[in-house]
Coordinates of C-alpha atoms in Angstrom, one line a residue:
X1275 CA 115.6 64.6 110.2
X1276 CA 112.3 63.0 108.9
X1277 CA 110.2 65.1 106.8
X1278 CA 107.2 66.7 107.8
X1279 CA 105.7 68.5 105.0
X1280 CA 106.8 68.0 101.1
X1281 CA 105.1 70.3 98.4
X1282 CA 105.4 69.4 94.9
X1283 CA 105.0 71.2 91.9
X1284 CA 101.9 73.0 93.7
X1285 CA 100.2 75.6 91.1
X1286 CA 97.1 77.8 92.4
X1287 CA 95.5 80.0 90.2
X1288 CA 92.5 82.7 91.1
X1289 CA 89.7 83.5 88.3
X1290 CA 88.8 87.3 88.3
X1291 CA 86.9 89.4 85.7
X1292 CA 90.1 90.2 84.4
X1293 CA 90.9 87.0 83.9
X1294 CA 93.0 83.7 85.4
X1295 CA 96.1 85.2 88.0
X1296 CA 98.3 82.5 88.2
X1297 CA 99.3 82.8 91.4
X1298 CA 101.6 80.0 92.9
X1299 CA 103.3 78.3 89.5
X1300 CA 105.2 75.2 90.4
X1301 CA 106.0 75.6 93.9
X1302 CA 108.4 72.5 95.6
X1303 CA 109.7 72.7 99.0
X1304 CA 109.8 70.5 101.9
X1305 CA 110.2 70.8 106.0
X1306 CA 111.5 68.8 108.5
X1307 CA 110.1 68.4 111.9
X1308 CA 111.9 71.0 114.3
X1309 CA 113.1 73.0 111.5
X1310 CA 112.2 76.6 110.3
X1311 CA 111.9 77.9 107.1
X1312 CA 111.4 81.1 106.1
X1313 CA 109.6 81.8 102.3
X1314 CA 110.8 86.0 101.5
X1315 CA 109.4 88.2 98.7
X1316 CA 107.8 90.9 97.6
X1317 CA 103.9 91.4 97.7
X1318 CA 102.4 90.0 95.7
X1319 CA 104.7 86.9 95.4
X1320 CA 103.0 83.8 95.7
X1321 CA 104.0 83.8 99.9
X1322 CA 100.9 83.5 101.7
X1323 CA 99.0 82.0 99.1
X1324 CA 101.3 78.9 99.3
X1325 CA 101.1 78.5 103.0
X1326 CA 96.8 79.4 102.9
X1327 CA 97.2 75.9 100.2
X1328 CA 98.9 74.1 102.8
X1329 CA 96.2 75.2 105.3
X1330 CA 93.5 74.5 102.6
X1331 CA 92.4 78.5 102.8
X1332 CA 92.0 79.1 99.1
X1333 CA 88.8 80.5 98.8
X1334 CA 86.3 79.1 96.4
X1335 CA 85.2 79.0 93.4
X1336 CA 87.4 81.9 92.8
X1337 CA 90.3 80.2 93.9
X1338 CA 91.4 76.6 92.7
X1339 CA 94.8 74.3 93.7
X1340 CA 95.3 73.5 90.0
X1341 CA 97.9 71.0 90.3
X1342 CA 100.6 69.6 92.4
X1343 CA 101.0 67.6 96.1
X1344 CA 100.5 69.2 99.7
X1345 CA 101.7 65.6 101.7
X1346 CA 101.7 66.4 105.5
X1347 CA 103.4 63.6 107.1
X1348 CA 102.4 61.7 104.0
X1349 CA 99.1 62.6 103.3
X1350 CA 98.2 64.8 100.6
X1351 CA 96.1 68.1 102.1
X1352 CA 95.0 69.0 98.5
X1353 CA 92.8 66.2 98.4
X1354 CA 91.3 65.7 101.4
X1355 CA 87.6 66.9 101.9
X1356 CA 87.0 70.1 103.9
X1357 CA 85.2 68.0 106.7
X1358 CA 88.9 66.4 106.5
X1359 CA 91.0 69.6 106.6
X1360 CA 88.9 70.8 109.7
X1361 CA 90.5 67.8 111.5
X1362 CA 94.1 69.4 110.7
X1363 CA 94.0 72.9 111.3
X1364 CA 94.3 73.8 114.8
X1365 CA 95.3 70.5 116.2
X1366 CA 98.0 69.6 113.6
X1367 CA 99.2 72.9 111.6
X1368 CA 98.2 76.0 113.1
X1369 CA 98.7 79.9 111.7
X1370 CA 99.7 83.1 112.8
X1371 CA 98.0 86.1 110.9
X1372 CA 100.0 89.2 110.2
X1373 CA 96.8 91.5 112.4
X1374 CA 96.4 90.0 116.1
X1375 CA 93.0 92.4 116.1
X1376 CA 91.8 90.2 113.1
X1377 CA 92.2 87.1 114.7
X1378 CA 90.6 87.8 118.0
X1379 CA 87.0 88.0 118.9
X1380 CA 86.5 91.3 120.8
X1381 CA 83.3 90.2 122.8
X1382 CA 84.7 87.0 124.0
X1383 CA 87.6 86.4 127.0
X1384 CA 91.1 85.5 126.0
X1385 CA 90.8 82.6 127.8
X1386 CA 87.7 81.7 125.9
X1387 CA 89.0 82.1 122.7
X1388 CA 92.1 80.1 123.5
X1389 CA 90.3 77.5 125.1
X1390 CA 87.7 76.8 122.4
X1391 CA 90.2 74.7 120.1
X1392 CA 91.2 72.4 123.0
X1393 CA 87.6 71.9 124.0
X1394 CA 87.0 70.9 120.3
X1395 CA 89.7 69.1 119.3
X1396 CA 91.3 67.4 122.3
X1397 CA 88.4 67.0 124.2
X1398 CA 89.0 68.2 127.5
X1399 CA 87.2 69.4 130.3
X1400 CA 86.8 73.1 130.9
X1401 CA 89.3 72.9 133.8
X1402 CA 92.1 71.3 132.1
X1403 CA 91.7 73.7 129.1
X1404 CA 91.9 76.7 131.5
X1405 CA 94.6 75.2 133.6
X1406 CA 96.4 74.9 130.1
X1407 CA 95.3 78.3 128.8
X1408 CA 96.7 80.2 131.9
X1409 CA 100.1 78.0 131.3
X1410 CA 100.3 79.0 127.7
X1411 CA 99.8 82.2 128.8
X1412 CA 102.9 82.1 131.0
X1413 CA 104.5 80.6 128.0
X1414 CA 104.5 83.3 125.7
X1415 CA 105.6 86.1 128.6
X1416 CA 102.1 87.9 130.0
X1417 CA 102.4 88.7 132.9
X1418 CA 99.5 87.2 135.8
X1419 CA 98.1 84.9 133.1
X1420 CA 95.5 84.2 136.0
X1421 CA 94.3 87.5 135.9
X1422 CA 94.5 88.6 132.1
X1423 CA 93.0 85.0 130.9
X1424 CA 89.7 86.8 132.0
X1425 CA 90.1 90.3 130.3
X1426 CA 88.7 91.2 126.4
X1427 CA 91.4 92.0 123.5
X1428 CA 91.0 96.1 123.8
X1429 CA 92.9 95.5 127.3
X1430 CA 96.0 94.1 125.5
X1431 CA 98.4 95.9 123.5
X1432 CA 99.4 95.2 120.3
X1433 CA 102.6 92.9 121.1
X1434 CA 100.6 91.7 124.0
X1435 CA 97.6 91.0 121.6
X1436 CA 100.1 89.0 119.6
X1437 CA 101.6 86.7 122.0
X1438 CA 98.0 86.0 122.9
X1439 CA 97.6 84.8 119.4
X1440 CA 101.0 82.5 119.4
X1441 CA 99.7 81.5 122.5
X1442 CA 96.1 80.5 120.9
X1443 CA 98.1 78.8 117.9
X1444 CA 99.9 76.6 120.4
X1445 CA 96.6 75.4 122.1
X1446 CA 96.2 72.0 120.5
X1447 CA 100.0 71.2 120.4
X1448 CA 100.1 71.5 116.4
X1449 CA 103.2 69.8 114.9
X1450 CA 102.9 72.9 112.3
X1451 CA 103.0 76.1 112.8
X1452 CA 102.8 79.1 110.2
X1453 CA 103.4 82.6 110.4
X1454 CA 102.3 85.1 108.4
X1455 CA 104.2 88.1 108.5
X1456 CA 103.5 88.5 112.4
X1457 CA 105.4 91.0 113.1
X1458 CA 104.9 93.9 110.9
X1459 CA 102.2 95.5 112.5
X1460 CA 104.2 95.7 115.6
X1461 CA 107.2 98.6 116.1
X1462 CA 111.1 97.3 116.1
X1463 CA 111.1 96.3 119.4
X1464 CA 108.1 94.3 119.9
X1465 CA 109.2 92.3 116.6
X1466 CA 112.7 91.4 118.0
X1467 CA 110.8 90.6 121.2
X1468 CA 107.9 88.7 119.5
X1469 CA 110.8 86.8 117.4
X1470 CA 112.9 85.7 120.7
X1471 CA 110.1 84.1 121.9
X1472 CA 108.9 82.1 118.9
X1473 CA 112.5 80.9 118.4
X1474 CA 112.3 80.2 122.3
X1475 CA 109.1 78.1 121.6
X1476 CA 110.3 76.2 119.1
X1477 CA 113.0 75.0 121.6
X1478 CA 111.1 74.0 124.1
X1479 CA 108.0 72.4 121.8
X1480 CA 109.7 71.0 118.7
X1481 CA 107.3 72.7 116.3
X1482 CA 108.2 73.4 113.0
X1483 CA 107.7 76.4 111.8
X1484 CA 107.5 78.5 108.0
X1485 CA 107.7 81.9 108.3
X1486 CA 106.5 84.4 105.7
X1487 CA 107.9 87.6 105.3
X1488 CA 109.2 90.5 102.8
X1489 CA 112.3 91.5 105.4
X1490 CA 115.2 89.7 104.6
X1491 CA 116.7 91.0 108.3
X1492 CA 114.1 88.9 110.6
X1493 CA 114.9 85.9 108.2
X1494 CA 118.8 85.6 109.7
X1495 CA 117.8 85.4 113.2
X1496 CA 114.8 83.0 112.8
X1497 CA 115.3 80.6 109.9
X1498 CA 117.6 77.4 109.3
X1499 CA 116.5 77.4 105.8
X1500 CA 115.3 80.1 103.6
X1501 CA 113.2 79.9 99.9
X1502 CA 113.0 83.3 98.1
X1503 CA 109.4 83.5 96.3
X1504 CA 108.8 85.9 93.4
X1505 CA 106.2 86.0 90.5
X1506 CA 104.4 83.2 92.3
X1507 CA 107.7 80.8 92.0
X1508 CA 110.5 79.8 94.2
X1509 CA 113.9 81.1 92.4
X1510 CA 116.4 80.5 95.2
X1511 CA 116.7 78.0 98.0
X1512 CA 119.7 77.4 100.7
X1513 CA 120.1 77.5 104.2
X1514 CA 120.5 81.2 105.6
X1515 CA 124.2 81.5 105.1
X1516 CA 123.9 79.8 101.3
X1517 CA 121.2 82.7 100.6
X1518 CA 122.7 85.5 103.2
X1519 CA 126.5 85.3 101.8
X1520 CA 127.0 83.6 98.4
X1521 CA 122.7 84.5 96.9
X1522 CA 123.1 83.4 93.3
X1523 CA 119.9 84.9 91.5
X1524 CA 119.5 88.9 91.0
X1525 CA 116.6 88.9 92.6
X1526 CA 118.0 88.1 96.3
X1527 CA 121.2 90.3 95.4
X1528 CA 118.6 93.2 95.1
X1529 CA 116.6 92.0 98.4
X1530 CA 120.0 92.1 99.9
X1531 CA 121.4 95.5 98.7
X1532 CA 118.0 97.1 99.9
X1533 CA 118.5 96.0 103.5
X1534 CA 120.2 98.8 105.5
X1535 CA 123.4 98.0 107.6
X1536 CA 125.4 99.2 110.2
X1537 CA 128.1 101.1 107.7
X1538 CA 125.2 103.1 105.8
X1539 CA 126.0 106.3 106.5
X1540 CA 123.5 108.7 104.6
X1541 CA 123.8 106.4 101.8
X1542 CA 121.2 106.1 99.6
X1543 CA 119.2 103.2 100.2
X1544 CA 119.3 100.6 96.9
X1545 CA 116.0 99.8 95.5
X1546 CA 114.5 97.4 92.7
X1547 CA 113.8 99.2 89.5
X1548 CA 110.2 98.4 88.1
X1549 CA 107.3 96.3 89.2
X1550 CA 106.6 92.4 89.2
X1551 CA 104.8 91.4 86.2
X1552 CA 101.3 90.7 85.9
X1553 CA 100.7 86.9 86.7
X1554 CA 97.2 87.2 84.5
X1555 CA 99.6 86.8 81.9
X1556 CA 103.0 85.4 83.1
X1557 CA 106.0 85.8 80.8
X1558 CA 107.8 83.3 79.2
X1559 CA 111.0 83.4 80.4
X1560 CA 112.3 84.5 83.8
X1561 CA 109.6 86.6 85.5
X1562 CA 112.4 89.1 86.5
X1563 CA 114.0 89.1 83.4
X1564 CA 112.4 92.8 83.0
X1565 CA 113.6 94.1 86.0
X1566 CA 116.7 93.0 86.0
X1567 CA 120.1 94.6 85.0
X1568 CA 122.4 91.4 84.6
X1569 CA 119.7 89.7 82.4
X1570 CA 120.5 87.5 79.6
X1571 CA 118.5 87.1 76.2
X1572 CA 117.6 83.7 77.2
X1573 CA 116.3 85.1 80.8
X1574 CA 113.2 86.3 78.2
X1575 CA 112.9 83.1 76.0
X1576 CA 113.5 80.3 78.2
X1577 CA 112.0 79.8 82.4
X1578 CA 115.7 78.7 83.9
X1579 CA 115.8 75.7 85.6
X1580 CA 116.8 75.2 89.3
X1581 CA 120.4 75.3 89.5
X1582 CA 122.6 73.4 92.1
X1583 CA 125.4 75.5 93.8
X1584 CA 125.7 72.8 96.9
X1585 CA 124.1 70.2 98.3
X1586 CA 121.9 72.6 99.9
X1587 CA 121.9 75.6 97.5
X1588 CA 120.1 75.4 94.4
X1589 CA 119.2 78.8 92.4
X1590 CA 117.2 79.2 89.4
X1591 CA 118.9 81.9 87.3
X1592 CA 120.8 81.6 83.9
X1593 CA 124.1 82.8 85.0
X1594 CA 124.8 79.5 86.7
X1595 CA 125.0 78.0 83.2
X1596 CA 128.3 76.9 82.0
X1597 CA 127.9 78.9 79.1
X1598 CA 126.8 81.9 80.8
X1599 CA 129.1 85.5 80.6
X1600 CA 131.1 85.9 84.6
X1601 CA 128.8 88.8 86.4
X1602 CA 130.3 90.7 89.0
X1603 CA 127.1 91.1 91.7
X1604 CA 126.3 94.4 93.5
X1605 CA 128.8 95.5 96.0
X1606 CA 127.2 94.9 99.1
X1607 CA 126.9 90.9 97.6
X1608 CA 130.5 90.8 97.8
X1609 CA 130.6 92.4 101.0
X1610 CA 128.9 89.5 102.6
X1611 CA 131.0 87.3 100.9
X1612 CA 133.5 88.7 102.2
X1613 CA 132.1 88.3 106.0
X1614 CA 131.5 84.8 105.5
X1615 CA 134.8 84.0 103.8
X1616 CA 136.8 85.7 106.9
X1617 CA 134.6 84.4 109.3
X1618 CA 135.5 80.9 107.9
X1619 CA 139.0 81.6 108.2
X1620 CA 138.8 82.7 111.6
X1621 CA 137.0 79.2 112.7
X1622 CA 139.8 77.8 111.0
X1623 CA 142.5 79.3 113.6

């Protein structure tokens, strides 16, 4: 698959009165066209200010891309004027914000609002861009797209209000699409609805797509590849059964031991002791070195260095060093081990 989007060693910092928050320190990744990947972590993790760099959102002066490569199909974002940039968003990568209400005007049309982006960037006559509007509509599943292109956002609901949004992001056919958190304003059902659809999207348009979110449950059913963020770095990177059934860094085995699962039974839920540190002043070693019960003394000397486990997995944690002491993870680690291990065995009969 070709590649569509390669960051490289992207660092973003943000100058307060407190001083310089480093932000996003040394971020690689890369997409391919088609494909979806999911970045997971904590608030406060780097997450959406990596993918507002991509979409060159960082506000300014108090917000500055420091170093590194944003190449979208080759050329780099971070140094492109804004006069440039304004040429990519919308028709090339498109977002979707976490707040549907935040994102819509509330004294213009739907159809308005989704029709002012193809005006402006492709150029077309008000027909075509309602003709296309009402399709889009139909698209993303409202119902009499005909009727509801003319109504305001207080006449949606929130999942409605949502789709609308998809539905505004897909205007100008963008090759890139982003989504920030969009489901956790909306209850459980929506969300497993609003996810069926984007999945169902991507099929039928080819978009790529990164989604950003803290729940490690919506990431199984939407992502081919998944990055966990924390402390504004990337510390573990696989596809979603490398990081769902053999996760390598403490940091995912705690991600995955807070998610509930069909067997809890009135168990007590597992959470992460302590708080991530503060990226004014980053610490030396591995940022979760504190927090974390399986550290080692060099996880507070020396930042580990990514890690490969396969040809996709790669994990940036000082127990994959030769040298490193054998840790036995949480239980409910080996538990999906254990899955994946016996469903491989069943493929195999």
């Amino acid at each position: 698959m070709v590649k569509l989007l390669e960051v490289k060693d992207l660092y973003v910092s943000f100058f307060t009165h407190a001083g310089e928050v480093h932000a996003v320190r040394g971020v690689d990744f890369e997409l391919k066209k088609g494909e979806t990947l999911a970045i997971v972590g904590e608030s406060g993790s780097g997450k959406s200010v990596t993918t507002k760099a991509v979409m060159g959102l960082i506000p300014k002066p108090s917000g500055l891309i420091k170093k590194g490569e944003i190449l979208f199909e080759g050329k780099d974002l971070a140094k492109m004027k804004e006069s440039e940039l304004q040429n990519v968003r919308g028709k090339e990568i498109a977002m979707i914000f976490q707040d549907p209400m935040t994102s819509l005007n509330p004294t213009m049309t739907i159809g308005k609002q989704i029709m002012e982006g193809m005006i402006k960037h492709q150029k077309v006559s008000k027909d075509a861009a309602l003709k296309k509007t009402i399709e889009l509509l139909d698209l993303v599943g409202i119902p009499q797209p005909e009727l509801r292109v003319k109504q305001y956002p207080h006449q949606f609901s929130g999942g409605m209000r949502q789709r609308v949004v998809i539905a505004m992001s897909l205007a100008c056919n963008p090759k890139l699409l982003i989504a920030d958190e969009p489901t956790t304003a909306l209850d459980v059902t929506i969300q497993a609805q609003i996810l069926e659809l984007m999945k169902d999207i991507q099929k039928k348009t080819g978009v790529a797509i990164i989604f950003i979110t803290h729940d490690l449950g919506v990431v199984a059913n939407v992502a081919d590849r998944v990055a966990v963020m924390y402390a504004g770095k990337i510390i573990e990177t696989g596809t979603v059964d490398d990081v769902f059934y053999n996760p390598q860094h403490p940091y995912t085995w705690g991600l995955l031991a807070s998610m509930p699962d069909m067997d809890s039974k009135g168990d007590e839920l597992f959470s992460i002791a302590g708080t991530p540190p503060d990226l004014i002043a980053p610490p030396k070693g591995d940022a979760f070195a504190a927090r974390n019960p399986f550290a080692l003394k060099a996880d507070f000397e020396l930042q580990p260095p990514m890690f490969k486990v396969s040809n996709t997995h790669y994990a940036s944690t000082w127990l994959l060093h030769p040298d490193a002491p054998e840790i036995t993870p949480p239980d409910a680690v080996l538990k999906r081990r254990n899955l994946r291990t016996k469903a491989g065995e069943n493929r195999g009969k």
